[in-house]
Amino acid sequence: GSEMCKETGTQVTPDEWPAWVRPSGAHDAYNTGDKVTHNGKQYTSQIDGNTTEPGTDERWWSETKE
């Protein structure tokens, strides 16, 4: 069927925290507030046009701790 299962509670959904993919250029860079998962941790982009790898500099990616 095409029914969507809605997750309840605080469980993270893959849609909200997609795996980080290295941008190939400005057209697919991350913007402020974008959420990703990288190396098992969750990060939120702090800048527009973000092509930096999460975990390398917290000025660009803020790690989200539960």
Coordinates of N, CA, C and O in Angstrom, one line a residue:
G1 N 0.8 -1.2 0.0 CA 0.0 0.0 0.0 C 0.8 1.3 0.0 O 2.1 1.2 0.1
S2 N 0.2 2.4 -0.1 CA 0.9 3.7 -0.1 C 0.7 4.5 1.2 O 1.0 5.6 1.2
E3 N 0.3 3.8 2.2 CA 0.1 4.5 3.5 C 1.5 4.8 4.1 O 2.4 4.0 4.0
M4 N 1.6 6.0 4.6 CA 2.8 6.4 5.2 C 2.7 6.2 6.7 O 1.7 6.5 7.3
C5 N 3.8 5.6 7.3 CA 3.8 5.4 8.7 C 4.3 6.7 9.4 O 5.4 7.1 9.0
K6 N 3.6 7.2 10.3 CA 4.0 8.4 11.0 C 4.7 8.0 12.3 O 4.2 7.3 13.1
E7 N 6.0 8.5 12.4 CA 6.7 8.2 13.6 C 6.3 9.2 14.7 O 6.2 10.4 14.4
T8 N 6.1 8.6 15.9 CA 5.7 9.5 17.0 C 6.8 9.6 18.0 O 7.7 8.7 18.0
G9 N 6.8 10.6 18.8 CA 7.8 10.8 19.8 C 9.0 11.5 19.3 O 8.9 12.3 18.4
T10 N 10.2 11.2 19.9 CA 11.4 12.0 19.6 C 12.3 11.2 18.6 O 13.4 11.6 18.4
Q11 N 11.8 10.1 18.0 CA 12.6 9.4 17.1 C 12.9 10.2 15.9 O 12.1 10.9 15.3
V12 N 14.2 10.2 15.4 CA 14.6 11.0 14.3 C 14.2 10.3 13.0 O 14.4 9.1 12.9
T13 N 13.6 11.0 12.1 CA 13.2 10.5 10.8 C 14.3 10.7 9.8 O 14.9 11.8 9.8
P14 N 14.6 9.8 8.9 CA 15.6 10.0 7.9 C 15.4 11.2 7.0 O 16.3 11.8 6.6
D15 N 14.1 11.5 6.8 CA 13.8 12.7 6.0 C 14.3 14.0 6.6 O 14.7 14.9 5.9
E16 N 14.2 14.0 7.9 CA 14.6 15.3 8.6 C 16.1 15.4 8.7 O 16.6 16.5 8.7
W17 N 16.8 14.3 8.8 CA 18.3 14.3 9.0 C 18.9 13.5 7.9 O 19.4 12.4 8.2
P18 N 18.9 13.9 6.6 CA 19.4 13.1 5.6 C 21.0 13.0 5.7 O 21.6 13.9 6.3
A19 N 21.5 11.9 5.2 CA 23.0 11.8 5.2 C 23.6 13.0 4.5 O 23.2 13.4 3.4
W20 N 24.7 13.5 5.0 CA 25.4 14.6 4.4 C 26.1 14.1 3.1 O 26.7 13.0 3.0
V21 N 25.9 14.9 2.0 CA 26.5 14.5 0.7 C 27.4 15.7 0.4 O 26.9 16.9 0.4
R22 N 28.7 15.5 0.0 CA 29.6 16.6 -0.3 C 29.1 17.3 -1.5 O 28.9 16.8 -2.6
P23 N 28.8 18.6 -1.3 CA 28.3 19.4 -2.5 C 29.4 19.5 -3.6 O 30.6 19.6 -3.3
S24 N 28.9 19.5 -4.8 CA 29.8 19.6 -5.9 C 30.0 21.1 -6.4 O 30.9 21.4 -7.2
G25 N 29.2 21.9 -5.8 CA 29.3 23.3 -6.1 C 28.3 24.2 -5.4 O 27.5 23.6 -4.6
A26 N 28.2 25.4 -5.7 CA 27.3 26.3 -5.0 C 25.8 25.9 -5.2 O 25.0 26.2 -4.3
H27 N 25.5 25.3 -6.3 CA 24.1 24.9 -6.6 C 23.5 23.9 -5.7 O 22.3 23.8 -5.5
D28 N 24.4 23.1 -5.1 CA 23.9 22.1 -4.1 C 24.5 22.2 -2.7 O 24.5 21.3 -2.0
A29 N 25.0 23.4 -2.5 CA 25.6 23.7 -1.1 C 24.4 23.7 -0.1 O 23.3 23.9 -0.5
Y30 N 24.8 23.5 1.2 CA 23.7 23.6 2.2 C 23.5 25.0 2.7 O 24.4 25.9 2.6
N31 N 22.3 25.3 3.1 CA 22.0 26.7 3.6 C 21.7 26.6 5.1 O 21.6 25.6 5.7
T32 N 21.7 27.8 5.7 CA 21.4 28.0 7.1 C 20.2 27.2 7.6 O 19.1 27.3 6.9
G33 N 20.3 26.3 8.6 CA 19.2 25.6 9.1 C 19.1 24.2 8.5 O 18.3 23.4 9.0
D34 N 19.8 23.9 7.5 CA 19.8 22.6 6.9 C 20.3 21.6 7.9 O 21.3 21.8 8.5
K35 N 19.6 20.4 8.0 CA 20.0 19.4 8.9 C 20.5 18.2 8.2 O 20.0 17.8 7.1
V36 N 21.6 17.6 8.7 CA 22.2 16.4 8.1 C 22.7 15.5 9.2 O 22.9 15.9 10.3
T37 N 22.9 14.2 8.8 CA 23.6 13.2 9.6 C 24.9 12.9 9.0 O 25.0 12.7 7.8
H38 N 26.0 12.9 9.8 CA 27.3 12.6 9.3 C 28.1 11.9 10.4 O 28.2 12.4 11.5
N39 N 28.7 10.8 10.0 CA 29.5 10.0 11.0 C 28.7 9.7 12.3 O 29.2 9.7 13.4
G40 N 27.3 9.5 12.1 CA 26.5 9.1 13.2 C 26.1 10.2 14.1 O 25.5 10.0 15.2
K41 N 26.4 11.5 13.7 CA 26.0 12.6 14.5 C 25.2 13.5 13.6 O 25.2 13.5 12.4
Q42 N 24.4 14.4 14.3 CA 23.5 15.3 13.6 C 24.0 16.7 13.7 O 24.5 17.1 14.7
Y43 N 23.9 17.4 12.5 CA 24.5 18.7 12.4 C 23.5 19.6 11.8 O 22.7 19.2 10.9
T44 N 23.5 20.9 12.1 CA 22.7 21.9 11.5 C 23.6 23.0 10.9 O 24.5 23.5 11.6
S45 N 23.4 23.3 9.6 CA 24.2 24.3 9.0 C 24.1 25.7 9.6 O 22.9 26.1 9.8
Q46 N 25.2 26.4 9.8 CA 25.1 27.7 10.4 C 25.2 28.8 9.3 O 25.1 30.0 9.7
I47 N 25.5 28.5 8.1 CA 25.7 29.5 7.0 C 25.0 29.1 5.8 O 24.7 27.9 5.5
D48 N 24.8 30.0 4.9 CA 24.3 29.8 3.5 C 25.5 29.4 2.7 O 26.6 29.9 2.9
G49 N 25.3 28.6 1.7 CA 26.3 28.2 0.7 C 27.4 27.3 1.4 O 28.6 27.5 1.1
N50 N 27.0 26.5 2.3 CA 27.9 25.7 3.1 C 28.4 24.4 2.4 O 27.6 23.5 2.1
T51 N 29.7 24.4 2.1 CA 30.2 23.2 1.4 C 31.2 22.5 2.3 O 31.9 21.6 1.9
T52 N 31.3 22.9 3.6 CA 32.3 22.3 4.5 C 31.7 21.0 5.0 O 30.5 20.8 5.2
E53 N 32.7 20.1 5.3 CA 32.3 18.8 5.9 C 31.9 19.0 7.3 O 32.6 19.6 8.1
P54 N 30.7 18.5 7.7 CA 30.3 18.6 9.1 C 31.3 17.9 10.1 O 31.9 16.9 9.8
G55 N 31.6 18.6 11.2 CA 32.5 18.0 12.2 C 33.9 18.6 12.1 O 34.7 18.4 12.9
T56 N 34.2 19.4 11.0 CA 35.5 19.9 10.8 C 35.6 21.3 11.4 O 36.7 21.7 11.9
D57 N 34.5 22.0 11.5 CA 34.5 23.4 12.1 C 33.1 23.7 12.6 O 32.2 23.8 11.8
E58 N 33.0 23.9 13.9 CA 31.7 24.2 14.5 C 31.1 25.5 14.1 O 29.9 25.8 14.3
R59 N 31.9 26.4 13.5 CA 31.4 27.7 13.0 C 30.5 27.5 11.8 O 29.6 28.3 11.6
W60 N 30.7 26.4 11.1 CA 29.9 26.1 9.9 C 28.8 25.1 10.1 O 27.7 25.1 9.6
W61 N 29.1 24.1 11.0 CA 28.1 23.1 11.3 C 28.0 22.9 12.8 O 29.0 22.6 13.5
S62 N 26.8 23.1 13.4 CA 26.6 23.0 14.8 C 26.1 21.6 15.1 O 25.1 21.1 14.5
E63 N 26.9 20.8 15.9 CA 26.5 19.5 16.2 C 25.2 19.5 17.1 O 25.2 20.3 18.1
T64 N 24.2 18.7 16.8 CA 23.0 18.7 17.6 C 23.1 17.6 18.6 O 23.2 16.4 18.2
K65 N 23.2 17.9 19.9 CA 23.2 16.8 20.9 C 21.9 16.7 21.5 O 21.2 17.7 21.8
E66 N 21.5 15.4 21.8 CA 20.2 15.1 22.4 C 20.1 15.7 23.8 O 21.0 15.5 24.5

